XYZ file of C-alpha atoms in Angstrom:
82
model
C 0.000 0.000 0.000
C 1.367 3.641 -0.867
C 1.175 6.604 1.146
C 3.242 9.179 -1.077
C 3.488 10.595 -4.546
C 6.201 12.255 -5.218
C 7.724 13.904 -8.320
C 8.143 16.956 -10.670
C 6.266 18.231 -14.039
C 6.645 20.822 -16.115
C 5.713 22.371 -20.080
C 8.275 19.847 -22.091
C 10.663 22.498 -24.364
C 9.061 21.963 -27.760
C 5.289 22.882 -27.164
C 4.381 25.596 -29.041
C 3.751 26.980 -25.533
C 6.884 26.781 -23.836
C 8.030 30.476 -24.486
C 4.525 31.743 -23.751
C 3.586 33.211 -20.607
C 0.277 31.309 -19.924
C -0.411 29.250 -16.644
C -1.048 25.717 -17.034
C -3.037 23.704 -13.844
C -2.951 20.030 -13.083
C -5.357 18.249 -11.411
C -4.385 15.164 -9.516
C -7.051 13.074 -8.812
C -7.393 9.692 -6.639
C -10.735 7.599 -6.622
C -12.454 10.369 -8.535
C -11.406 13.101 -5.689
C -9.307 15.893 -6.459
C -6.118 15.492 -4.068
C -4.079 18.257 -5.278
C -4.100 21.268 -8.327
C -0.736 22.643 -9.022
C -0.236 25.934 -11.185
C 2.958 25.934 -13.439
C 4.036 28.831 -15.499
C 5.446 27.805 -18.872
C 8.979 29.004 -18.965
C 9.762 28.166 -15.175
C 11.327 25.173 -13.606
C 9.124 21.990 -12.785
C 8.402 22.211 -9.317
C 8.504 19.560 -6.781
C 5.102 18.074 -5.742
C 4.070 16.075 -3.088
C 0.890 13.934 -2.735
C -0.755 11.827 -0.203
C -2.137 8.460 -2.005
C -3.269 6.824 1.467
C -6.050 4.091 0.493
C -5.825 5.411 -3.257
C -6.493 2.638 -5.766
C -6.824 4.876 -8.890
C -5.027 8.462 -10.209
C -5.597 10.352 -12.555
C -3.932 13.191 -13.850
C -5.616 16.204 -15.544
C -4.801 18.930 -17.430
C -6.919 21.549 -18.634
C -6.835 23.476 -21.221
C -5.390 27.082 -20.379
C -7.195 30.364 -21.468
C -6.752 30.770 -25.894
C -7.164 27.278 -26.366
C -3.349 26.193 -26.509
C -2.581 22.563 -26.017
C 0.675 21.714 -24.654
C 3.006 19.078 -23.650
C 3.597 18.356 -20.286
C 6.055 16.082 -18.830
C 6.634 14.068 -15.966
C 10.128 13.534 -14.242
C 10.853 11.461 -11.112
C 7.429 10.162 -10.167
C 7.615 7.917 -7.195
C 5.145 6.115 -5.044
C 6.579 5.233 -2.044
């Protein structure tokens, strides 16, 4: 059983909205119930995140699309479950 997800994300280099200055959410969710929303400015470093997964069976991760409609790329680095 897991108690701990752990990890960084950010906007990966080559979206189209990496140099932009929008704000891009994610939405981590666990059995359908939103455990944590993170902001992230494209351009700045992935920040370090932090989430507790105690008697989660399912995630899911959302992102939404920012304000103009851009997609982007996200990407994970170091995800852990401990």
């Amino acid at each position: 059983s897991y108690t701990m997800l752990n990890g960084k994300f950010g906007v990966v280099d080559d979206s189209i909205t990496a140099g932009s200055d929008l704000e891009f959410n994610i939405n981590i969710y666990g059995d359908g119930q939103l455990l944590k929303s993170i902001t992230l400015a494209a351009g700045s470093l992935p920040p370090d995140f932090s989430v507790d997964v105690r008697g989660v069976s399912s995630l899911k991760f959302d992102v939404p699309t920012p304000s103009g409609g851009y997609a982007t790329h996200i990407g994970f680095v170091d995800l852990k479950l401990q």
